[in-house]
mmCIF file of N, CA and C in Angstrom:
data_model
loop_
_atom_site.group_PDB
_atom_site.id
_atom_site.type_symbol
_atom_site.label_atom_id
_atom_site.label_comp_id
_atom_site.label_asym_id
_atom_site.label_seq_id
_atom_site.Cartn_x
_atom_site.Cartn_y
_atom_site.Cartn_z
ATOM 1 N N UNK V 1291 13.236 -18.805 -31.129
ATOM 2 C CA UNK V 1291 12.588 -19.692 -32.105
ATOM 3 C C UNK V 1291 12.203 -18.871 -33.334
ATOM 4 N N UNK V 1292 10.944 -18.593 -33.500
ATOM 5 C CA UNK V 1292 10.482 -17.744 -34.597
ATOM 6 C C UNK V 1292 10.787 -16.297 -34.242
ATOM 7 N N UNK V 1293 11.457 -15.593 -35.150
ATOM 8 C CA UNK V 1293 11.969 -14.272 -34.825
ATOM 9 C C UNK V 1293 11.638 -13.220 -35.868
ATOM 10 N N UNK V 1294 11.496 -12.002 -35.398
ATOM 11 C CA UNK V 1294 11.539 -10.802 -36.205
ATOM 12 C C UNK V 1294 12.698 -9.976 -35.662
ATOM 13 N N UNK V 1295 13.554 -9.489 -36.534
ATOM 14 C CA UNK V 1295 14.762 -8.795 -36.111
ATOM 15 C C UNK V 1295 14.776 -7.395 -36.693
ATOM 16 N N UNK V 1296 14.818 -6.393 -35.809
ATOM 17 C CA UNK V 1296 14.834 -4.994 -36.221
ATOM 18 C C UNK V 1296 16.257 -4.446 -36.203
ATOM 19 N N UNK V 1297 16.487 -3.446 -37.036
ATOM 20 C CA UNK V 1297 17.746 -2.734 -37.030
ATOM 21 C C UNK V 1297 17.504 -1.311 -37.505
ATOM 22 N N UNK V 1298 18.480 -0.446 -37.278
ATOM 23 C CA UNK V 1298 18.419 0.910 -37.791
ATOM 24 C C UNK V 1298 18.124 1.987 -36.772
ATOM 25 N N UNK V 1299 17.826 1.602 -35.545
ATOM 26 C CA UNK V 1299 17.574 2.593 -34.525
ATOM 27 C C UNK V 1299 18.846 3.301 -34.115
ATOM 28 N N UNK V 1300 18.684 4.362 -33.345
ATOM 29 C CA UNK V 1300 19.830 5.113 -32.879
ATOM 30 C C UNK V 1300 19.437 6.471 -32.368
ATOM 31 N N UNK V 1301 20.437 7.317 -32.198
ATOM 32 C CA UNK V 1301 20.259 8.679 -31.713
ATOM 33 C C UNK V 1301 20.283 9.641 -32.887
ATOM 34 N N UNK V 1302 19.287 10.505 -32.952
ATOM 35 C CA UNK V 1302 19.196 11.483 -34.024
ATOM 36 C C UNK V 1302 18.677 12.798 -33.456
ATOM 37 N N UNK V 1303 19.111 13.906 -34.047
ATOM 38 C CA UNK V 1303 18.638 15.211 -33.614
ATOM 39 C C UNK V 1303 17.258 15.513 -34.181
ATOM 40 N N UNK V 1304 16.502 16.378 -33.511
ATOM 41 C CA UNK V 1304 15.200 16.759 -34.057
ATOM 42 C C UNK V 1304 15.315 17.241 -35.502
ATOM 43 N N UNK V 1305 14.377 16.793 -36.317
ATOM 44 C CA UNK V 1305 14.403 17.104 -37.728
ATOM 45 C C UNK V 1305 15.159 16.107 -38.573
ATOM 46 N N UNK V 1306 15.859 15.190 -37.937
ATOM 47 C CA UNK V 1306 16.637 14.206 -38.652
ATOM 48 C C UNK V 1306 15.817 13.031 -39.130
ATOM 49 N N UNK V 1307 16.512 12.069 -39.727
ATOM 50 C CA UNK V 1307 15.865 10.911 -40.322
ATOM 51 C C UNK V 1307 16.539 9.623 -39.890
ATOM 52 N N UNK V 1308 15.758 8.564 -39.862
ATOM 53 C CA UNK V 1308 16.248 7.215 -39.647
ATOM 54 C C UNK V 1308 15.451 6.270 -40.528
ATOM 55 N N UNK V 1309 16.079 5.182 -40.907
ATOM 56 C CA UNK V 1309 15.382 4.133 -41.631
ATOM 57 C C UNK V 1309 15.532 2.826 -40.871
ATOM 58 N N UNK V 1310 14.411 2.288 -40.436
ATOM 59 C CA UNK V 1310 14.399 1.027 -39.731
ATOM 60 C C UNK V 1310 14.163 -0.120 -40.705
ATOM 61 N N UNK V 1311 14.728 -1.266 -40.379
ATOM 62 C CA UNK V 1311 14.537 -2.455 -41.187
ATOM 63 C C UNK V 1311 14.105 -3.606 -40.293
ATOM 64 N N UNK V 1312 13.293 -4.469 -40.834
ATOM 65 C CA UNK V 1312 12.829 -5.645 -40.114
ATOM 66 C C UNK V 1312 12.928 -6.856 -41.023
ATOM 67 N N UNK V 1313 13.551 -7.893 -40.514
ATOM 68 C CA UNK V 1313 13.585 -9.166 -41.202
ATOM 69 C C UNK V 1313 12.655 -10.140 -40.511
ATOM 70 N N UNK V 1314 11.671 -10.612 -41.237
ATOM 71 C CA UNK V 1314 10.668 -11.518 -40.686
ATOM 72 C C UNK V 1314 11.097 -12.954 -40.937
ATOM 73 N N UNK V 1315 11.019 -13.764 -39.910
ATOM 74 C CA UNK V 1315 11.390 -15.170 -39.998
ATOM 75 C C UNK V 1315 10.676 -15.845 -41.167
ATOM 76 N N UNK V 1316 11.436 -16.526 -42.002
ATOM 77 C CA UNK V 1316 10.882 -17.173 -43.176
ATOM 78 C C UNK V 1316 9.920 -18.293 -42.879
ATOM 79 N N UNK V 1317 9.869 -18.744 -41.662
ATOM 80 C CA UNK V 1317 8.931 -19.798 -41.296
ATOM 81 C C UNK V 1317 7.517 -19.293 -41.081
ATOM 82 N N UNK V 1318 7.350 -17.982 -41.020
ATOM 83 C CA UNK V 1318 6.024 -17.403 -40.862
ATOM 84 C C UNK V 1318 5.390 -17.242 -42.234
ATOM 85 N N UNK V 1319 4.228 -17.834 -42.416
ATOM 86 C CA UNK V 1319 3.531 -17.819 -43.696
ATOM 87 C C UNK V 1319 2.286 -16.946 -43.633
ATOM 88 N N UNK V 1320 1.850 -16.527 -44.808
ATOM 89 C CA UNK V 1320 0.605 -15.773 -44.969
ATOM 90 C C UNK V 1320 0.591 -14.534 -44.087
ATOM 91 N N UNK V 1321 1.675 -13.780 -44.146
ATOM 92 C CA UNK V 1321 1.830 -12.598 -43.307
ATOM 93 C C UNK V 1321 0.894 -11.497 -43.792
ATOM 94 N N UNK V 1322 0.030 -11.073 -42.905
ATOM 95 C CA UNK V 1322 -0.931 -10.033 -43.241
ATOM 96 C C UNK V 1322 -1.630 -9.541 -41.981
ATOM 97 N N UNK V 1323 -1.311 -8.340 -41.534
ATOM 98 C CA UNK V 1323 -0.335 -7.405 -42.082
ATOM 99 C C UNK V 1323 1.045 -7.571 -41.455
ATOM 100 N N UNK V 1324 1.942 -6.704 -41.845
ATOM 101 C CA UNK V 1324 3.234 -6.549 -41.197
ATOM 102 C C UNK V 1324 3.439 -5.059 -40.966
ATOM 103 N N UNK V 1325 4.109 -4.711 -39.883
ATOM 104 C CA UNK V 1325 4.292 -3.295 -39.636
ATOM 105 C C UNK V 1325 5.112 -3.007 -38.405
ATOM 106 N N UNK V 1326 4.898 -1.805 -37.887
ATOM 107 C CA UNK V 1326 5.682 -1.296 -36.777
ATOM 108 C C UNK V 1326 4.789 -0.719 -35.695
ATOM 109 N N UNK V 1327 5.119 -1.032 -34.461
ATOM 110 C CA UNK V 1327 4.556 -0.401 -33.291
ATOM 111 C C UNK V 1327 5.680 0.275 -32.521
ATOM 112 N N UNK V 1328 5.303 1.150 -31.612
ATOM 113 C CA UNK V 1328 6.303 1.756 -30.755
ATOM 114 C C UNK V 1328 5.752 1.903 -29.345
ATOM 115 N N UNK V 1329 6.659 1.981 -28.387
ATOM 116 C CA UNK V 1329 6.276 2.185 -27.004
ATOM 117 C C UNK V 1329 7.273 3.122 -26.338
ATOM 118 N N UNK V 1330 6.765 4.250 -25.874
ATOM 119 C CA UNK V 1330 7.560 5.228 -25.159
ATOM 120 C C UNK V 1330 7.389 5.020 -23.664
ATOM 121 N N UNK V 1331 8.341 5.485 -22.868
ATOM 122 C CA UNK V 1331 8.218 5.332 -21.412
ATOM 123 C C UNK V 1331 6.915 5.918 -20.886
ATOM 124 N N UNK V 1332 6.214 5.138 -20.084
ATOM 125 C CA UNK V 1332 4.974 5.589 -19.488
ATOM 126 C C UNK V 1332 3.772 5.568 -20.406
ATOM 127 N N UNK V 1333 3.948 5.085 -21.626
ATOM 128 C CA UNK V 1333 2.848 5.042 -22.574
ATOM 129 C C UNK V 1333 2.604 3.619 -23.056
ATOM 130 N N UNK V 1334 1.408 3.408 -23.577
ATOM 131 C CA UNK V 1334 1.068 2.116 -24.146
ATOM 132 C C UNK V 1334 1.666 1.969 -25.543
ATOM 133 N N UNK V 1335 1.825 0.741 -25.952
ATOM 134 C CA UNK V 1335 2.294 0.472 -27.294
ATOM 135 C C UNK V 1335 1.252 0.949 -28.309
ATOM 136 N N UNK V 1336 1.722 1.605 -29.368
ATOM 137 C CA UNK V 1336 0.813 2.158 -30.349
ATOM 138 C C UNK V 1336 1.280 1.840 -31.764
ATOM 139 N N UNK V 1337 0.328 1.792 -32.658
ATOM 140 C CA UNK V 1337 0.628 1.515 -34.057
ATOM 141 C C UNK V 1337 1.344 2.695 -34.687
ATOM 142 N N UNK V 1338 2.435 2.406 -35.383
ATOM 143 C CA UNK V 1338 3.132 3.407 -36.176
ATOM 144 C C UNK V 1338 2.717 3.301 -37.639
ATOM 145 N N UNK V 1339 2.871 2.115 -38.196
ATOM 146 C CA UNK V 1339 2.556 1.900 -39.599
ATOM 147 C C UNK V 1339 2.355 0.419 -39.847
ATOM 148 N N UNK V 1340 1.508 0.097 -40.804
ATOM 149 C CA UNK V 1340 1.282 -1.287 -41.190
ATOM 150 C C UNK V 1340 0.970 -1.344 -42.668
ATOM 151 N N UNK V 1341 1.247 -2.490 -43.264
ATOM 152 C CA UNK V 1341 0.947 -2.700 -44.667
ATOM 153 C C UNK V 1341 0.368 -4.097 -44.827
ATOM 154 N N UNK V 1342 -0.695 -4.201 -45.605
ATOM 155 C CA UNK V 1342 -1.368 -5.468 -45.814
ATOM 156 C C UNK V 1342 -0.784 -6.202 -47.009
ATOM 157 N N UNK V 1343 -1.247 -7.432 -47.193
ATOM 158 C CA UNK V 1343 -0.819 -8.206 -48.351
ATOM 159 C C UNK V 1343 -1.266 -7.568 -49.656
ATOM 160 N N UNK V 1344 -2.285 -6.730 -49.597
ATOM 161 C CA UNK V 1344 -2.738 -5.992 -50.761
ATOM 162 C C UNK V 1344 -2.110 -4.623 -50.890
ATOM 163 N N UNK V 1345 -1.075 -4.352 -50.110
ATOM 164 C CA UNK V 1345 -0.306 -3.104 -50.149
ATOM 165 C C UNK V 1345 -1.118 -1.901 -49.690
ATOM 166 N N UNK V 1346 -2.104 -2.131 -48.863
ATOM 167 C CA UNK V 1346 -2.821 -1.041 -48.232
ATOM 168 C C UNK V 1346 -2.077 -0.649 -46.964
ATOM 169 N N UNK V 1347 -1.782 0.621 -46.825
ATOM 170 C CA UNK V 1347 -0.999 1.106 -45.694
ATOM 171 C C UNK V 1347 -1.868 1.849 -44.704
ATOM 172 N N UNK V 1348 -1.460 1.783 -43.448
ATOM 173 C CA UNK V 1348 -2.110 2.509 -42.369
ATOM 174 C C UNK V 1348 -1.040 3.144 -41.500
ATOM 175 N N UNK V 1349 -1.334 4.332 -40.975
ATOM 176 C CA UNK V 1349 -0.393 5.051 -40.135
ATOM 177 C C UNK V 1349 -1.084 5.598 -38.903
ATOM 178 N N UNK V 1350 -0.318 5.684 -37.821
ATOM 179 C CA UNK V 1350 -0.833 6.349 -36.649
ATOM 180 C C UNK V 1350 -1.074 7.818 -36.922
ATOM 181 N N UNK V 1351 -1.996 8.395 -36.164
ATOM 182 C CA UNK V 1351 -2.362 9.790 -36.393
ATOM 183 C C UNK V 1351 -1.186 10.745 -36.208
ATOM 184 N N UNK V 1352 -0.245 10.375 -35.383
ATOM 185 C CA UNK V 1352 0.890 11.246 -35.098
ATOM 186 C C UNK V 1352 1.900 11.302 -36.234
ATOM 187 N N UNK V 1353 1.789 10.392 -37.194
ATOM 188 C CA UNK V 1353 2.794 10.321 -38.256
ATOM 189 C C UNK V 1353 2.757 11.572 -39.128
ATOM 190 N N UNK V 1354 1.582 11.998 -39.515
ATOM 191 C CA UNK V 1354 1.379 13.257 -40.246
ATOM 192 C C UNK V 1354 2.254 13.359 -41.483
ATOM 193 N N UNK V 1355 2.327 12.279 -42.235
ATOM 194 C CA UNK V 1355 3.049 12.285 -43.483
ATOM 195 C C UNK V 1355 4.548 12.162 -43.368
ATOM 196 N N UNK V 1356 5.071 11.997 -42.169
ATOM 197 C CA UNK V 1356 6.523 11.990 -41.974
ATOM 198 C C UNK V 1356 7.168 10.635 -42.216
ATOM 199 N N UNK V 1357 6.399 9.568 -42.096
ATOM 200 C CA UNK V 1357 6.955 8.220 -42.185
ATOM 201 C C UNK V 1357 6.376 7.490 -43.385
ATOM 202 N N UNK V 1358 7.143 6.541 -43.902
ATOM 203 C CA UNK V 1358 6.693 5.711 -45.003
ATOM 204 C C UNK V 1358 7.084 4.267 -44.751
ATOM 205 N N UNK V 1359 6.106 3.376 -44.794
ATOM 206 C CA UNK V 1359 6.382 1.956 -44.667
ATOM 207 C C UNK V 1359 6.461 1.349 -46.059
ATOM 208 N N UNK V 1360 7.369 0.402 -46.224
ATOM 209 C CA UNK V 1360 7.544 -0.223 -47.526
ATOM 210 C C UNK V 1360 8.113 -1.616 -47.359
ATOM 211 N N UNK V 1361 7.919 -2.417 -48.390
ATOM 212 C CA UNK V 1361 8.545 -3.724 -48.461
ATOM 213 C C UNK V 1361 9.760 -3.654 -49.364
ATOM 214 N N UNK V 1362 10.770 -4.439 -49.028
ATOM 215 C CA UNK V 1362 11.963 -4.491 -49.844
ATOM 216 C C UNK V 1362 11.863 -5.550 -50.913
ATOM 217 N N UNK V 1363 12.866 -5.554 -51.790
ATOM 218 C CA UNK V 1363 12.912 -6.586 -52.825
ATOM 219 C C UNK V 1363 13.206 -7.960 -52.240
ATOM 220 N N UNK V 1364 13.962 -7.980 -51.154
ATOM 221 C CA UNK V 1364 14.260 -9.239 -50.487
ATOM 222 C C UNK V 1364 13.023 -9.786 -49.787
ATOM 223 N N UNK V 1365 12.949 -11.086 -49.730
ATOM 224 C CA UNK V 1365 11.822 -11.742 -49.092
ATOM 225 C C UNK V 1365 11.767 -11.407 -47.611
ATOM 226 N N UNK V 1366 10.562 -11.125 -47.150
ATOM 227 C CA UNK V 1366 10.274 -10.916 -45.737
ATOM 228 C C UNK V 1366 11.013 -9.732 -45.127
ATOM 229 N N UNK V 1367 11.272 -8.705 -45.925
ATOM 230 C CA UNK V 1367 11.866 -7.478 -45.420
ATOM 231 C C UNK V 1367 10.845 -6.353 -45.460
ATOM 232 N N UNK V 1368 10.812 -5.572 -44.403
ATOM 233 C CA UNK V 1368 9.945 -4.411 -44.336
ATOM 234 C C UNK V 1368 10.730 -3.251 -43.737
ATOM 235 N N UNK V 1369 10.456 -2.046 -44.219
ATOM 236 C CA UNK V 1369 11.216 -0.879 -43.814
ATOM 237 C C UNK V 1369 10.287 0.223 -43.327
ATOM 238 N N UNK V 1370 10.840 1.083 -42.505
ATOM 239 C CA UNK V 1370 10.136 2.273 -42.057
ATOM 240 C C UNK V 1370 11.078 3.458 -42.204
ATOM 241 N N UNK V 1371 10.806 4.298 -43.192
ATOM 242 C CA UNK V 1371 11.560 5.529 -43.372
ATOM 243 C C UNK V 1371 10.920 6.615 -42.528
ATOM 244 N N UNK V 1372 11.683 7.192 -41.627
ATOM 245 C CA UNK V 1372 11.186 8.206 -40.717
ATOM 246 C C UNK V 1372 11.933 9.508 -40.969
ATOM 247 N N UNK V 1373 11.192 10.546 -41.309
ATOM 248 C CA UNK V 1373 11.746 11.864 -41.566
ATOM 249 C C UNK V 1373 11.161 12.874 -40.588
ATOM 250 N N UNK V 1374 11.846 13.986 -40.456
ATOM 251 C CA UNK V 1374 11.401 15.071 -39.574
ATOM 252 C C UNK V 1374 11.043 14.558 -38.184
ATOM 253 N N UNK V 1375 11.956 13.798 -37.636
ATOM 254 C CA UNK V 1375 11.726 13.204 -36.324
ATOM 255 C C UNK V 1375 11.657 14.270 -35.236
ATOM 256 N N UNK V 1376 10.846 13.989 -34.252
ATOM 257 C CA UNK V 1376 10.615 14.888 -33.131
ATOM 258 C C UNK V 1376 10.969 14.179 -31.832
ATOM 259 N N UNK V 1377 11.267 14.937 -30.769
ATOM 260 C CA UNK V 1377 11.550 14.284 -29.484
ATOM 261 C C UNK V 1377 10.442 13.340 -29.038
ATOM 262 N N UNK V 1378 9.207 13.657 -29.381
ATOM 263 C CA UNK V 1378 8.080 12.806 -29.017
ATOM 264 C C UNK V 1378 8.099 11.450 -29.717
ATOM 265 N N UNK V 1379 8.927 11.302 -30.735
ATOM 266 C CA UNK V 1379 9.067 10.028 -31.419
ATOM 267 C C UNK V 1379 9.993 9.066 -30.679
ATOM 268 N N UNK V 1380 10.635 9.531 -29.636
ATOM 269 C CA UNK V 1380 11.529 8.680 -28.858
ATOM 270 C C UNK V 1380 10.755 7.504 -28.276
ATOM 271 N N UNK V 1381 11.194 6.304 -28.596
ATOM 272 C CA UNK V 1381 10.495 5.100 -28.169
ATOM 273 C C UNK V 1381 11.280 3.888 -28.628
ATOM 274 N N UNK V 1382 10.876 2.740 -28.135
ATOM 275 C CA UNK V 1382 11.335 1.481 -28.692
ATOM 276 C C UNK V 1382 10.378 1.098 -29.806
ATOM 277 N N UNK V 1383 10.920 0.836 -30.969
ATOM 278 C CA UNK V 1383 10.121 0.493 -32.131
ATOM 279 C C UNK V 1383 10.189 -1.007 -32.368
ATOM 280 N N UNK V 1384 9.019 -1.616 -32.495
ATOM 281 C CA UNK V 1384 8.904 -3.059 -32.622
ATOM 282 C C UNK V 1384 8.334 -3.443 -33.982
ATOM 283 N N UNK V 1385 8.987 -4.368 -34.631
ATOM 284 C CA UNK V 1385 8.415 -4.967 -35.820
ATOM 285 C C UNK V 1385 7.336 -5.964 -35.405
ATOM 286 N N UNK V 1386 6.285 -6.030 -36.195
ATOM 287 C CA UNK V 1386 5.141 -6.870 -35.864
ATOM 288 C C UNK V 1386 4.588 -7.510 -37.125
ATOM 289 N N UNK V 1387 4.213 -8.767 -37.003
ATOM 290 C CA UNK V 1387 3.601 -9.463 -38.123
ATOM 291 C C UNK V 1387 2.518 -10.394 -37.619
ATOM 292 N N UNK V 1388 1.471 -10.518 -38.391
ATOM 293 C CA UNK V 1388 0.426 -11.502 -38.141
ATOM 294 C C UNK V 1388 0.577 -12.606 -39.174
ATOM 295 N N UNK V 1389 0.674 -13.821 -38.705
ATOM 296 C CA UNK V 1389 0.833 -14.945 -39.605
ATOM 297 C C UNK V 1389 0.742 -16.252 -38.845
ATOM 298 N N UNK V 1390 1.142 -17.318 -39.509
ATOM 299 C CA UNK V 1390 1.138 -18.619 -38.853
ATOM 300 C C UNK V 1390 2.328 -19.440 -39.314
ATOM 301 N N UNK V 1391 2.691 -20.389 -38.497
ATOM 302 C CA UNK V 1391 3.807 -21.283 -38.776
ATOM 303 C C UNK V 1391 3.238 -22.666 -39.038
ATOM 304 N N UNK V 1392 3.195 -23.108 -40.291
ATOM 305 C CA UNK V 1392 2.658 -24.435 -40.593
ATOM 306 C C UNK V 1392 3.384 -25.541 -39.841
ATOM 307 N N UNK V 1393 2.623 -26.525 -39.441
ATOM 308 C CA UNK V 1393 3.112 -27.688 -38.702
ATOM 309 C C UNK V 1393 3.531 -27.369 -37.270
ATOM 310 N N UNK V 1394 3.420 -26.129 -36.894
ATOM 311 C CA UNK V 1394 3.683 -25.723 -35.520
ATOM 312 C C UNK V 1394 2.414 -25.215 -34.849
ATOM 313 N N UNK V 1395 1.725 -24.309 -35.549
ATOM 314 C CA UNK V 1395 0.486 -23.749 -35.032
ATOM 315 C C UNK V 1395 -0.331 -23.244 -36.211
ATOM 316 N N UNK V 1396 -1.472 -23.842 -36.437
ATOM 317 C CA UNK V 1396 -2.323 -23.436 -37.545
ATOM 318 C C UNK V 1396 -3.038 -22.118 -37.285
ATOM 319 N N UNK V 1397 -3.077 -21.692 -36.045
ATOM 320 C CA UNK V 1397 -3.725 -20.435 -35.707
ATOM 321 C C UNK V 1397 -2.847 -19.260 -36.124
ATOM 322 N N UNK V 1398 -3.506 -18.220 -36.612
ATOM 323 C CA UNK V 1398 -2.805 -16.967 -36.846
ATOM 324 C C UNK V 1398 -2.568 -16.282 -35.506
ATOM 325 N N UNK V 1399 -1.413 -15.701 -35.365
ATOM 326 C CA UNK V 1399 -1.072 -15.020 -34.131
ATOM 327 C C UNK V 1399 -0.145 -13.849 -34.417
ATOM 328 N N UNK V 1400 0.100 -13.067 -33.380
ATOM 329 C CA UNK V 1400 1.007 -11.933 -33.468
ATOM 330 C C UNK V 1400 2.431 -12.361 -33.163
ATOM 331 N N UNK V 1401 3.352 -11.921 -34.015
ATOM 332 C CA UNK V 1401 4.769 -12.136 -33.784
ATOM 333 C C UNK V 1401 5.449 -10.785 -33.624
ATOM 334 N N UNK V 1402 6.370 -10.705 -32.673
ATOM 335 C CA UNK V 1402 7.010 -9.451 -32.318
ATOM 336 C C UNK V 1402 8.522 -9.573 -32.330
ATOM 337 N N UNK V 1403 9.174 -8.515 -32.775
ATOM 338 C CA UNK V 1403 10.600 -8.405 -32.615
ATOM 339 C C UNK V 1403 10.957 -7.930 -31.224
ATOM 340 N N UNK V 1404 12.243 -7.910 -30.929
ATOM 341 C CA UNK V 1404 12.685 -7.485 -29.608
ATOM 342 C C UNK V 1404 12.776 -5.970 -29.474
ATOM 343 N N UNK V 1405 12.714 -5.258 -30.566
ATOM 344 C CA UNK V 1405 12.677 -3.813 -30.539
ATOM 345 C C UNK V 1405 14.011 -3.167 -30.822
ATOM 346 N N UNK V 1406 13.955 -1.956 -31.355
ATOM 347 C CA UNK V 1406 15.138 -1.140 -31.573
ATOM 348 C C UNK V 1406 14.861 0.261 -31.043
ATOM 349 N N UNK V 1407 15.814 0.807 -30.313
ATOM 350 C CA UNK V 1407 15.628 2.094 -29.653
ATOM 351 C C UNK V 1407 15.836 3.239 -30.627
ATOM 352 N N UNK V 1408 14.876 4.146 -30.652
ATOM 353 C CA UNK V 1408 14.990 5.400 -31.392
ATOM 354 C C UNK V 1408 14.951 6.536 -30.380
ATOM 355 N N UNK V 1409 15.991 7.346 -30.373
ATOM 356 C CA UNK V 1409 16.064 8.479 -29.466
ATOM 357 C C UNK V 1409 16.261 9.749 -30.273
ATOM 358 N N UNK V 1410 15.360 10.697 -30.096
ATOM 359 C CA UNK V 1410 15.413 11.971 -30.795
ATOM 360 C C UNK V 1410 15.688 13.049 -29.757
ATOM 361 N N UNK V 1411 16.868 13.622 -29.810
ATOM 362 C CA UNK V 1411 17.284 14.567 -28.781
ATOM 363 C C UNK V 1411 18.363 15.485 -29.315
ATOM 364 N N UNK V 1412 18.384 16.706 -28.786
ATOM 365 C CA UNK V 1412 19.439 17.656 -29.107
ATOM 366 C C UNK V 1412 20.687 17.415 -28.278
#
């Protein structure tokens, strides 16, 4: 039904880069914030990066300046540029948005993509 679709994951060597993209379903209105979470095996899902409607960004402590979240020129597109990747970054990365779907549910809720695998390995 209502979808967020991620792309750009893959296998990369330590020190390499990947750029993830997320397309947010156009039926979701008043999106605030939108961003990325990740979940590694045996660990809980954690915030990677988020951006508000006022363009305020937040990053997980592990990012340490390596990642940048941004919006694209196209409607409902969000990107995550990841540089200097480490094996510890290996996880499924999920696009996430808070918003609502008019005429379906007036409540704001969390919407999630199905995830894209990022593997950092030699």
